[in-house]
PDB file of C-alpha atoms and ligand atoms in Angstrom:
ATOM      1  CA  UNK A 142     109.864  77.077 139.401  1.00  0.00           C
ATOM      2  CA  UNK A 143     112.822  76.652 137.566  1.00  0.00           C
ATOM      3  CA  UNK A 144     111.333  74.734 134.675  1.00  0.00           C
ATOM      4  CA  UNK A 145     108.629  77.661 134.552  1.00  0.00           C
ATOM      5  CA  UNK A 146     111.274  80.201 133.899  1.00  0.00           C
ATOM      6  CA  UNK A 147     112.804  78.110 131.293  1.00  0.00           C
ATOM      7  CA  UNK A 148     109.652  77.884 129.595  1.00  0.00           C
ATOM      8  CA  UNK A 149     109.250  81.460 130.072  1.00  0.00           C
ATOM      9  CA  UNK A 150     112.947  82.079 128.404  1.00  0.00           C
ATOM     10  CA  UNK A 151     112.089  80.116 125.975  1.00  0.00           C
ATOM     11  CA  UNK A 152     108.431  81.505 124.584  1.00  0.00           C
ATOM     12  CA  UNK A 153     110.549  85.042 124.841  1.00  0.00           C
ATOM     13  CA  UNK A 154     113.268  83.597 122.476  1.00  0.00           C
ATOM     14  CA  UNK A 155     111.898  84.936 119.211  1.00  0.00           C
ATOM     15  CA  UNK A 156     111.228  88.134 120.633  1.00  0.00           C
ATOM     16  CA  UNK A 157     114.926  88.851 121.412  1.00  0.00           C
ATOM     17  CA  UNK A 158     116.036  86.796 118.098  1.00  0.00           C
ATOM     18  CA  UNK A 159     113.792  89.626 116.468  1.00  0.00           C
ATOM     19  CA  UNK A 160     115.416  92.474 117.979  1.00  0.00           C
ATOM     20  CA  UNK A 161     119.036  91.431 117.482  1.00  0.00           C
ATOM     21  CA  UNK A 162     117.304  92.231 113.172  1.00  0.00           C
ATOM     22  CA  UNK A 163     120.144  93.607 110.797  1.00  0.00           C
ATOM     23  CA  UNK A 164     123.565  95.319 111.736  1.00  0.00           C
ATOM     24  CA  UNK A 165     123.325  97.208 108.947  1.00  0.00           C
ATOM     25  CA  UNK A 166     120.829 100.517 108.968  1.00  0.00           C
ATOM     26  CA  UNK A 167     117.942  99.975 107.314  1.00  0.00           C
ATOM     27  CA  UNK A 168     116.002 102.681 104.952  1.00  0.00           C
ATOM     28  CA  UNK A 169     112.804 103.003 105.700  1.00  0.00           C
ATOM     29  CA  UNK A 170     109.463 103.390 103.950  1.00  0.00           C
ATOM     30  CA  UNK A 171     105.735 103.879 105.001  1.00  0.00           C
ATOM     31  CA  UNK A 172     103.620 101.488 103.574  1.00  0.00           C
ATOM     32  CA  UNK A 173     100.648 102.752 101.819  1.00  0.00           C
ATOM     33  CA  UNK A 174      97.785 100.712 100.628  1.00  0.00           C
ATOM     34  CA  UNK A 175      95.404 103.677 100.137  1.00  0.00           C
ATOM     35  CA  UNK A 176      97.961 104.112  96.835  1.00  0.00           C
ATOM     36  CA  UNK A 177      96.073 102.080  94.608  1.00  0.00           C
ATOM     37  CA  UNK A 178      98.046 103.056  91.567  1.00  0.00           C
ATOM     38  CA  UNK A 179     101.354 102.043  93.589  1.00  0.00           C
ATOM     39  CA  UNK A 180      99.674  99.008  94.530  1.00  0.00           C
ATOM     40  CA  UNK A 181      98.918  98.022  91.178  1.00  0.00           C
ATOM     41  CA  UNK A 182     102.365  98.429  89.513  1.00  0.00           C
ATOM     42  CA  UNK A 183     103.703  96.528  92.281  1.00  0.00           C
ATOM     43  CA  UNK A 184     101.711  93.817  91.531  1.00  0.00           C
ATOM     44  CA  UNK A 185     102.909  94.054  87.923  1.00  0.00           C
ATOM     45  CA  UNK A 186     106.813  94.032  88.899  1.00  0.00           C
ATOM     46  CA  UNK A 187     106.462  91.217  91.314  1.00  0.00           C
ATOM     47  CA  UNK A 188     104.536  88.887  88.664  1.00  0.00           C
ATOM     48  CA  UNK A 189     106.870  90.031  86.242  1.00  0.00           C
ATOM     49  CA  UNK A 190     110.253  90.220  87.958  1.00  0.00           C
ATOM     50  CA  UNK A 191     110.022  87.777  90.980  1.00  0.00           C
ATOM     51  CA  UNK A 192     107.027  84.727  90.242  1.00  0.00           C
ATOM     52  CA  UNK A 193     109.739  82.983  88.166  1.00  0.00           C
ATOM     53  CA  UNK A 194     111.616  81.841  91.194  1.00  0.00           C
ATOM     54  CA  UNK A 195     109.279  83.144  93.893  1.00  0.00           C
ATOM     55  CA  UNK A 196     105.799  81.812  94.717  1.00  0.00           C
ATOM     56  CA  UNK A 197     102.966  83.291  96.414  1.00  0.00           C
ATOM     57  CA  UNK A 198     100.923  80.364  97.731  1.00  0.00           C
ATOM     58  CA  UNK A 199      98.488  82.030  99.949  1.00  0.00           C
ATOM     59  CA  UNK A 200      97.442  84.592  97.676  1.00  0.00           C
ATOM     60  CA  UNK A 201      94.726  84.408  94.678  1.00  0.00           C
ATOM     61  CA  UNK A 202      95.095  86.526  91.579  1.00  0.00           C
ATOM     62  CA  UNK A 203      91.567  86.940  92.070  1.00  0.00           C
ATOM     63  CA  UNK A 204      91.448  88.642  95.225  1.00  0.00           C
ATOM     64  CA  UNK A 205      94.568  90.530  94.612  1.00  0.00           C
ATOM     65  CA  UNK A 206      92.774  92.044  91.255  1.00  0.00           C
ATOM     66  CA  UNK A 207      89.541  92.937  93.375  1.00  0.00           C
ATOM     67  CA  UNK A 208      91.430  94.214  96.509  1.00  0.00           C
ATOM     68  CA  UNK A 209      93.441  96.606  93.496  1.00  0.00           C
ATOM     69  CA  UNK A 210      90.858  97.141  91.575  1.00  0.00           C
ATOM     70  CA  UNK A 211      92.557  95.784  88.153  1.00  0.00           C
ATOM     71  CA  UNK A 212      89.509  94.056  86.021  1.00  0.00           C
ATOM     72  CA  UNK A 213      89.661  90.109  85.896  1.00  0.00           C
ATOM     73  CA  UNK A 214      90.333  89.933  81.980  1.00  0.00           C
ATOM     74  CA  UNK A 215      93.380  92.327  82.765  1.00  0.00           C
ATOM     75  CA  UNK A 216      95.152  90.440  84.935  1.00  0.00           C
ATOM     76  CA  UNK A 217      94.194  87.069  82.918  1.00  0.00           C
ATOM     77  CA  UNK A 218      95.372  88.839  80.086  1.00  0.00           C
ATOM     78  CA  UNK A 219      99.014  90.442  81.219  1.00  0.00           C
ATOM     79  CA  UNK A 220      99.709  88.813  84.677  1.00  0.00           C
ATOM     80  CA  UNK A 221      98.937  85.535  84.797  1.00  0.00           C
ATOM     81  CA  UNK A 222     101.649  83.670  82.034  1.00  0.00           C
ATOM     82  CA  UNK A 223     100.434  80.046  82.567  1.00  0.00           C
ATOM     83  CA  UNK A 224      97.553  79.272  79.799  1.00  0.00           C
ATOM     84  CA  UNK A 225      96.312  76.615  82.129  1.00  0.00           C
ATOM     85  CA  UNK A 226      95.646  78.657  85.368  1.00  0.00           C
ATOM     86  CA  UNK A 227      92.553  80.205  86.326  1.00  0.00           C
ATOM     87  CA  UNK A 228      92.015  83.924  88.009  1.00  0.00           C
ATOM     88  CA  UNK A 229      90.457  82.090  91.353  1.00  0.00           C
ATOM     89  CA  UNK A 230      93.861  79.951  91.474  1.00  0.00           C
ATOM     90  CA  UNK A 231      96.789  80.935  93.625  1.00  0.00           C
ATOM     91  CA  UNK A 232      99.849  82.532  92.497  1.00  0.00           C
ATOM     92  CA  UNK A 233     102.253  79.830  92.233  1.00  0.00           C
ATOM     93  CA  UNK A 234     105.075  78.840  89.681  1.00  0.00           C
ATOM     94  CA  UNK A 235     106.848  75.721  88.342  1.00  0.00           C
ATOM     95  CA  UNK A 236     110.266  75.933  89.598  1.00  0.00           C
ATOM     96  CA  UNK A 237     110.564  72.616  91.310  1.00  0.00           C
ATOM     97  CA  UNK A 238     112.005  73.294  94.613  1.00  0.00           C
ATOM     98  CA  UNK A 239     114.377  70.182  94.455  1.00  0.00           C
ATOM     99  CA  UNK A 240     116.081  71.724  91.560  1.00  0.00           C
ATOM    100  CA  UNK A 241     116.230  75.475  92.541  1.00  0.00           C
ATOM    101  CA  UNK A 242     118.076  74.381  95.700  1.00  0.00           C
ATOM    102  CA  UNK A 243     120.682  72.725  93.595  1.00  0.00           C
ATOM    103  CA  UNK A 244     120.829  75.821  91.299  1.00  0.00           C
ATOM    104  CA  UNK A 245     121.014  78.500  93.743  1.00  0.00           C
ATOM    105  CA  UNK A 246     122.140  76.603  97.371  1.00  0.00           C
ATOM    106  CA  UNK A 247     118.942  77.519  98.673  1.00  0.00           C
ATOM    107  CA  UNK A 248     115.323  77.537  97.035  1.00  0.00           C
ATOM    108  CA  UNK A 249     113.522  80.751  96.591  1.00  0.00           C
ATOM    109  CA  UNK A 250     111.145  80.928  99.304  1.00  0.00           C
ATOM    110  CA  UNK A 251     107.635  81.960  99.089  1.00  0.00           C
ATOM    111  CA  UNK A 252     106.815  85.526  99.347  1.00  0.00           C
ATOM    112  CA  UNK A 253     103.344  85.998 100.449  1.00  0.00           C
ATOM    113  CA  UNK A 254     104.268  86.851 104.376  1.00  0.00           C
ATOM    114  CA  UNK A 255     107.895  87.896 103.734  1.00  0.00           C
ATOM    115  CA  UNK A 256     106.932  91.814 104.977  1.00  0.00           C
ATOM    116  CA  UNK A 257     105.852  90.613 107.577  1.00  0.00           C
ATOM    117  CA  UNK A 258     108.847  88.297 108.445  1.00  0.00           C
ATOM    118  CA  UNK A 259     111.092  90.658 107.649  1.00  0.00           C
ATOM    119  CA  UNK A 260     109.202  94.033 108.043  1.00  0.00           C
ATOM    120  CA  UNK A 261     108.801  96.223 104.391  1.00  0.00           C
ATOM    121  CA  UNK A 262     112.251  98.376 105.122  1.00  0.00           C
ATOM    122  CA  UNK A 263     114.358  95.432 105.011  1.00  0.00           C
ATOM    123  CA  UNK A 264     112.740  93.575 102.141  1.00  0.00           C
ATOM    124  CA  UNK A 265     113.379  97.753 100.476  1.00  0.00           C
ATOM    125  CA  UNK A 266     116.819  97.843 101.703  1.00  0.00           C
ATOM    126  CA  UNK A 267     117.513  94.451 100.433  1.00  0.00           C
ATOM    127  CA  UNK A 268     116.470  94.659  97.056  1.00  0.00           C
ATOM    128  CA  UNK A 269     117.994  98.065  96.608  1.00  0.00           C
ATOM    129  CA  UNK A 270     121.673  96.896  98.469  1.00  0.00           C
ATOM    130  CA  UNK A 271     123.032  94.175  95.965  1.00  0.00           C
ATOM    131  CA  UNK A 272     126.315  94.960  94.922  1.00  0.00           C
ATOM    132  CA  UNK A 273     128.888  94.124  92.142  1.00  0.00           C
ATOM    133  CA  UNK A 274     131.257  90.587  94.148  1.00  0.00           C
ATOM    134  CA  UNK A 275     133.486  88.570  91.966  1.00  0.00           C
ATOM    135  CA  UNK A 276     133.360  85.712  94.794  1.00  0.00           C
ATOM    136  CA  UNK A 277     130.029  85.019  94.152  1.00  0.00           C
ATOM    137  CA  UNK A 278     128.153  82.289  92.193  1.00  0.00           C
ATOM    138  CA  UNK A 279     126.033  85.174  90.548  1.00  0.00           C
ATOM    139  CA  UNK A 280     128.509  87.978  90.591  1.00  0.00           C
ATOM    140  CA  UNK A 281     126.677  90.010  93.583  1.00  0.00           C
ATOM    141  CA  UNK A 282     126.633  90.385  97.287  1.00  0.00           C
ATOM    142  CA  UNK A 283     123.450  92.110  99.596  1.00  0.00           C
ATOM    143  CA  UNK A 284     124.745  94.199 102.642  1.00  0.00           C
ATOM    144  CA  UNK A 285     121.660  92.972 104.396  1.00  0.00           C
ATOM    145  CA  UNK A 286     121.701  89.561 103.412  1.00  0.00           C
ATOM    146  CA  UNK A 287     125.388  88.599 103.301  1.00  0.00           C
ATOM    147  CA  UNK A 288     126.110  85.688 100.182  1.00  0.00           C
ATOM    148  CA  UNK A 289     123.018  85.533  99.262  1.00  0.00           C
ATOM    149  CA  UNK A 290     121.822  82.887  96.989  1.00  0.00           C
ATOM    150  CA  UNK A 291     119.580  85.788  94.882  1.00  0.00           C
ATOM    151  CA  UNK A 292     120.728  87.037  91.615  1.00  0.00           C
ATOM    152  CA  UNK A 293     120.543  90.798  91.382  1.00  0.00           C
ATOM    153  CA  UNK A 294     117.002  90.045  89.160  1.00  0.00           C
ATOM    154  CA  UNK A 295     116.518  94.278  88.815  1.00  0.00           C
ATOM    155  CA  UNK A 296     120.408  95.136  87.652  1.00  0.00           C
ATOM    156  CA  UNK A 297     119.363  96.078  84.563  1.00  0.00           C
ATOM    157  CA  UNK A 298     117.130  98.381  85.595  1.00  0.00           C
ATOM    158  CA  UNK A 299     119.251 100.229  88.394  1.00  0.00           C
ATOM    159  CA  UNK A 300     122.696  99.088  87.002  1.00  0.00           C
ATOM    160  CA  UNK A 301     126.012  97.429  88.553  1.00  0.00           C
ATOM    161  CA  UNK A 302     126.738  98.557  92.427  1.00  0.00           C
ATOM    162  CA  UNK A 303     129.831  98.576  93.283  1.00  0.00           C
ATOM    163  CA  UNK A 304     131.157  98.624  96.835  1.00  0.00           C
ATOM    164  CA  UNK A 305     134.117 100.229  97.671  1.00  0.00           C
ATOM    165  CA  UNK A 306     134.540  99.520 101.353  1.00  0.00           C
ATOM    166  CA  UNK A 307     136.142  96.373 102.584  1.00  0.00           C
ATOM    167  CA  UNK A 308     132.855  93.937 105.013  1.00  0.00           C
ATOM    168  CA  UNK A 309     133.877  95.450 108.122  1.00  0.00           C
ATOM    169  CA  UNK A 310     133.848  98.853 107.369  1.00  0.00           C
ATOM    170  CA  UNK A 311     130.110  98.234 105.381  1.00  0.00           C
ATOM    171  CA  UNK A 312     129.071  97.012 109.256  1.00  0.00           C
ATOM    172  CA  UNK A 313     130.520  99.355 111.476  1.00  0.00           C
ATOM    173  CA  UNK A 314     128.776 102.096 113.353  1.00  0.00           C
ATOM    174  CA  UNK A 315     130.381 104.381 111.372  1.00  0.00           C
ATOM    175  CA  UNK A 316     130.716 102.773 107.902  1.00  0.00           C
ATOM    176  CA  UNK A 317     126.378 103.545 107.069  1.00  0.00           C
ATOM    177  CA  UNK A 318     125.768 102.855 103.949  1.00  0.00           C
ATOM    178  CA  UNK A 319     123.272 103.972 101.878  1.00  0.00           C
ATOM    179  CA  UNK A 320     123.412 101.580  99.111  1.00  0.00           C
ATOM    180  CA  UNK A 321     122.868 103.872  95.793  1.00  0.00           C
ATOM    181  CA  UNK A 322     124.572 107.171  96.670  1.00  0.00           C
ATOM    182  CA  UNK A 323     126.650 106.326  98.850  1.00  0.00           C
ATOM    183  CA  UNK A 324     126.411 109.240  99.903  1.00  0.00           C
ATOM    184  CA  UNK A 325     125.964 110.662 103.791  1.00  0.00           C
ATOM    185  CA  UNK A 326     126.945 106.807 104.907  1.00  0.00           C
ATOM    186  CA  UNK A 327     130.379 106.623 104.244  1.00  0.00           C
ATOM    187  CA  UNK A 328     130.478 106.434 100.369  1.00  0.00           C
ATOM    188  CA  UNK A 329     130.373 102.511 100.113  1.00  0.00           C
ATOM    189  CA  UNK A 330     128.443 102.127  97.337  1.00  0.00           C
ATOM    190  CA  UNK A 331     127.946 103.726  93.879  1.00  0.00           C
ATOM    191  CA  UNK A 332     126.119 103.004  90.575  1.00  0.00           C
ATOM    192  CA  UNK A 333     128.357 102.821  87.463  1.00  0.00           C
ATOM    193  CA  UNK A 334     127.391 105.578  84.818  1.00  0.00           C
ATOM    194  CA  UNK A 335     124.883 104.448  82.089  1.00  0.00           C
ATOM    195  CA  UNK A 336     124.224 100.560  83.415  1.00  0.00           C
ATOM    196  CA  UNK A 337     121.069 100.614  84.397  1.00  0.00           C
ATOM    197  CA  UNK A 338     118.038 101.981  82.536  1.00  0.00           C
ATOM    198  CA  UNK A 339     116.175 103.484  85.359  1.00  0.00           C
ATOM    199  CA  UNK A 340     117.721 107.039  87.593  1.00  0.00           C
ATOM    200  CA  UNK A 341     118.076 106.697  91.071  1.00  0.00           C
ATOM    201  CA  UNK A 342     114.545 108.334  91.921  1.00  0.00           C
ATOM    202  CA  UNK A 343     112.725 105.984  89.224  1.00  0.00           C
ATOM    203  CA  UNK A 344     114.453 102.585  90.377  1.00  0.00           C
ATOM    204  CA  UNK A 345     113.488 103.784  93.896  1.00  0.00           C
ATOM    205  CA  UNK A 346     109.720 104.265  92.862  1.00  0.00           C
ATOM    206  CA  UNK A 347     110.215 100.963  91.819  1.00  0.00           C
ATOM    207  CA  UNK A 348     111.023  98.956  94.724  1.00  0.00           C
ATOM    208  CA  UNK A 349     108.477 101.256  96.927  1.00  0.00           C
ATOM    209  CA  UNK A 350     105.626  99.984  94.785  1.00  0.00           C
ATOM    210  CA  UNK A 351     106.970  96.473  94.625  1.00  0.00           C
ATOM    211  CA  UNK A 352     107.771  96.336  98.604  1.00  0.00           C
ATOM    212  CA  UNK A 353     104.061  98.318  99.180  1.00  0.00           C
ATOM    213  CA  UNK A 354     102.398  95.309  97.454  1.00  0.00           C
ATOM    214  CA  UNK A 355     104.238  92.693  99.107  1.00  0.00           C
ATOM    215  CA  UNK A 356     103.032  94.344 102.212  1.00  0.00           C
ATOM    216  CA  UNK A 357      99.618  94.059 100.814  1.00  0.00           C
ATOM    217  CA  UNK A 358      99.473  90.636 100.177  1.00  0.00           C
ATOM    218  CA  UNK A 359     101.145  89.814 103.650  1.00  0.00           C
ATOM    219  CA  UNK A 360      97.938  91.070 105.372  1.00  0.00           C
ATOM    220  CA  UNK A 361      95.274  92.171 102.672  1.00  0.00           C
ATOM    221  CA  UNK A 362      92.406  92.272 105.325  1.00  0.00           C
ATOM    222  CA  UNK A 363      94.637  95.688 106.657  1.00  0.00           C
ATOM    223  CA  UNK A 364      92.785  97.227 103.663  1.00  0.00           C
ATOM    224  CA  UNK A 365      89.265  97.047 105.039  1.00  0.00           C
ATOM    225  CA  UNK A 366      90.287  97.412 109.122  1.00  0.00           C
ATOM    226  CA  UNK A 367      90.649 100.661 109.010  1.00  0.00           C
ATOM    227  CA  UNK A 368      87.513 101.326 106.954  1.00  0.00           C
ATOM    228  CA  UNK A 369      85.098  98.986 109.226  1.00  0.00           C
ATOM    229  CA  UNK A 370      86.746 100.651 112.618  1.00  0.00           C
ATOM    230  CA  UNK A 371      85.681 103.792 111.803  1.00  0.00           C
ATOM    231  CA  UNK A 372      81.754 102.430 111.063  1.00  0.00           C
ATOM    232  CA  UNK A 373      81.727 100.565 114.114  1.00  0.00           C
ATOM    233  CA  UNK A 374      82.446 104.129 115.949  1.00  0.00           C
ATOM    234  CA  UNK A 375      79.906 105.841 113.898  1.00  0.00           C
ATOM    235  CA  UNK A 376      77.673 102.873 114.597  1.00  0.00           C
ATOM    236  CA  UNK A 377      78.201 103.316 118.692  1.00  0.00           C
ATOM    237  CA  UNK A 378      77.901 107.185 118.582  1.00  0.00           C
ATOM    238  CA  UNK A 379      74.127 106.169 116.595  1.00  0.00           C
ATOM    239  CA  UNK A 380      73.623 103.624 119.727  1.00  0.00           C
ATOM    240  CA  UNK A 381      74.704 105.809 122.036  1.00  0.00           C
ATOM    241  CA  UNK A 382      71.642 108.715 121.415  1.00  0.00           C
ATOM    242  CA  UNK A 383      69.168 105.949 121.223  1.00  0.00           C
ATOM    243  CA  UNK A 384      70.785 104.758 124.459  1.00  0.00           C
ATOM    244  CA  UNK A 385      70.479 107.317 126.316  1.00  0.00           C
ATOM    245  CA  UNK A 386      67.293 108.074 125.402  1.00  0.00           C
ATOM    246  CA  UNK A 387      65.460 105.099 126.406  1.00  0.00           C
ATOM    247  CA  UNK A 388      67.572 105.413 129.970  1.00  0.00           C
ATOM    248  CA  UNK A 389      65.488 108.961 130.280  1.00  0.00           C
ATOM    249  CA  UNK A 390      62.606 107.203 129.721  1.00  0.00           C
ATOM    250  CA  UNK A 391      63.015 104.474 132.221  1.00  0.00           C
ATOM    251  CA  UNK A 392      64.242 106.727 134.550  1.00  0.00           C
ATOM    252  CA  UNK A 393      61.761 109.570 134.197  1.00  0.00           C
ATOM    253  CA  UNK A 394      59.175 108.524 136.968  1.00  0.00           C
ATOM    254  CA  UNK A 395      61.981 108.089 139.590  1.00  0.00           C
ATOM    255  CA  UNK A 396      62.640 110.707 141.540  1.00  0.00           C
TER     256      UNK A 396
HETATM  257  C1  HEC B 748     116.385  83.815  89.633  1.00  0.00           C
HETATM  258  C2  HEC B 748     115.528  83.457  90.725  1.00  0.00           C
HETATM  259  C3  HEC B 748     115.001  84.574  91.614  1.00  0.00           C
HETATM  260  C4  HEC B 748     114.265  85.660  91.244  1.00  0.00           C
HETATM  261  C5  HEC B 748     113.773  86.033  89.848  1.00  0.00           C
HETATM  262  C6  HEC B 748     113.979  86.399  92.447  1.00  0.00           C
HETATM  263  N1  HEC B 748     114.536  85.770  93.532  1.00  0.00           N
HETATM  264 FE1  HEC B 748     114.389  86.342  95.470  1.00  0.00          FE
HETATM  265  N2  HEC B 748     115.481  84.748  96.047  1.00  0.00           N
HETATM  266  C7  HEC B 748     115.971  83.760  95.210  1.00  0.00           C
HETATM  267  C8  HEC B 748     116.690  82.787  96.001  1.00  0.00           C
HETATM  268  C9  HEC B 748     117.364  81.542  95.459  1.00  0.00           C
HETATM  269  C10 HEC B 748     116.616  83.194  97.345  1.00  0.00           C
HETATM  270  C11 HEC B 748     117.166  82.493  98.573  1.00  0.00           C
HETATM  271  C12 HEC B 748     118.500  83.119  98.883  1.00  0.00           C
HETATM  272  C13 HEC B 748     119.187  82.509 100.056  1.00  0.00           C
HETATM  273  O1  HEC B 748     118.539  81.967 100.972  1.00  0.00           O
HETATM  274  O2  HEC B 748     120.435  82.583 100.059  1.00  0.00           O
HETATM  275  C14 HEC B 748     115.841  84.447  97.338  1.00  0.00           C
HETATM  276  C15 HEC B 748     115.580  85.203  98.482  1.00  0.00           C
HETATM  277  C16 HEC B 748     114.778  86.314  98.501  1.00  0.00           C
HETATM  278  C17 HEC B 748     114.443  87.064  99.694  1.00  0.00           C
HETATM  279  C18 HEC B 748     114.931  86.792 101.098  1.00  0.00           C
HETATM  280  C19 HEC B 748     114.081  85.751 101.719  1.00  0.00           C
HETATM  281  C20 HEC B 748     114.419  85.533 103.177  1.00  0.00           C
HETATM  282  O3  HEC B 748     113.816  86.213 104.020  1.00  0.00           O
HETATM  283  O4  HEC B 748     115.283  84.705 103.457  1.00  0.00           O
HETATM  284  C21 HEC B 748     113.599  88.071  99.312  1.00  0.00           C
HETATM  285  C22 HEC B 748     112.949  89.128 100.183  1.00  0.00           C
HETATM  286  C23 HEC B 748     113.436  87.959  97.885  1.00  0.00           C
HETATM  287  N3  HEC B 748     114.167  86.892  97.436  1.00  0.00           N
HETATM  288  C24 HEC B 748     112.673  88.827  97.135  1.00  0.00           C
HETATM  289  C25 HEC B 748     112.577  88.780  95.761  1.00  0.00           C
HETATM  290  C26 HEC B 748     111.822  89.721  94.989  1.00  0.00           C
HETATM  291  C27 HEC B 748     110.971  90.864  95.563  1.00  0.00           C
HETATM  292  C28 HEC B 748     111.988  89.390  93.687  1.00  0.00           C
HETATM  293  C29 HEC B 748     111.434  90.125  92.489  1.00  0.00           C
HETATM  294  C30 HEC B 748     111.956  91.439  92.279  1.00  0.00           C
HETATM  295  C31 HEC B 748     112.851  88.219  93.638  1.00  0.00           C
HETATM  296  N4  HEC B 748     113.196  87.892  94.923  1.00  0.00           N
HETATM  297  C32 HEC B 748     113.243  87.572  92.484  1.00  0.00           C
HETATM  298  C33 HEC B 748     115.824  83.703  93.842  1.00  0.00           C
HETATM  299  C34 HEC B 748     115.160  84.628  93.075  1.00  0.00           C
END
């Protein structure tokens, strides 16, 4: 019995481990893959801004083009920088992970199912929540990932964050932050003037469509689900007339 229950503790494990998630509030934002247009420039900023260090090793460029609609030649053209790789190949890179641990204390690790590891508001609160710490190899922080190997890869586009509240106060009940205004949370965090090139609303945009396509590619069969669910209850409705039908006519004579 007892080694049942330990068993039983055991396959619940993850379940709890998942629950315990973040201390820190998370913003949240509903995934979309109807936005095709959203979809796409995702795809553009993650090839662009995050397949340097990042891989995606279960996901083809190919599929990902037909999925977003983008033509093949536009995505061979623009997104895909290696001269050697082919549309029907995946999307990897050619950091060598040996190295990239030594350069960063831990290698960047692939992407394809991170939504889904993490769920899509904490890979958006991440990427929006680096701030501005001396301390640090690369100058930042997260507030959802404390020391962090990551450089801040999108500073220039939202600018330097700098926190004004000591760790504690960032993690307390209280202390909420809301890691670009700062404001309603506590007033942790705020942009300097002028150092990034994007406004709040824009460099928001940004990270949506980024975090909507990683969301994609962490389950890309989500797109069609919903379609085929709704045939198959069209198809049973059809069935069901002829159904009944033929159960009149069988039954017709019986009285
Ligand atoms: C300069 C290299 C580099 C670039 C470019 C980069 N990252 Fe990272 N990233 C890392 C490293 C290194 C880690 C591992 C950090 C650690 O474990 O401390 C990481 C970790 C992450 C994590 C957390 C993984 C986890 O669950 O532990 C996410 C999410 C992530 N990166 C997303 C992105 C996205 C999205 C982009 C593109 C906007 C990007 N990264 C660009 C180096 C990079």
């Amino acid at each position: 019995m007892k080694k049942y229950l330990v068993a039983l503790m055991m396959a619940l494990a993850p379940l709890t481990a998942g629950a315990a998630g973040s201390s820190v509030p998370l913003d949240s934002m509903q995934v979309d893959l109807e936005n095709t247009a959203s979809l796409q420039r995702g795809m553009a900023a993650f090839v662009n801004r995050c397949m340097g260090c990042h891989t995606a090793q279960y996901q083809r460029f190919e599929r990902a083009a037909n999925d977003l609609g983008i033509p093949n030649e536009l995505v061979e053209q623009y997104l895909i920088f290696d001269q050697n790789k082919k549309i029907g190949e995946h999307m990897t890179n050619a950091m060598p992970a040996e190295s990239s641990k030594v350069w960063f204390g831990n290698p960047p690790p692939d992407l394809t199912l991170e939504s889904r590891l993490r769920g899509p508001d904490w890979v958006y609160t991440y990427l929006r929540s680096f701030y501005k710490d001396e301390a640090r190899p690369w100058g930042v922080n997260n507030v959802v990932f404390p020391d962090v190997g990551m450089p801040n890869v999108l500073e220039d586009l939202q600018g330097v964050v700098v926190n004004h509240c000591t760790p504690e106060e960032m993690h307390s009940e209280h202390g909420k932050i809301d890691p670009l205004t700062g404001q309603e949370m506590g007033g942790c965090m705020s942009v300097e003037p002028k150092s990034g090139s994007m406004s709040e609303e824009e460099f928001d945009q940004y990270v949506y469509d980024l975090v909507n396509f990683m969301a994609y590619m962490a389950e890309p069969s989500k797109m069609v689900s919903g379609k085929i669910g709704t045939y198959v209850l069209i198809f049973l409705v059809i069935l069901f007339v002829f159904a009944f039908a033929l159960k009149k006519e069988y039954w017709k004579d019986i009285h």
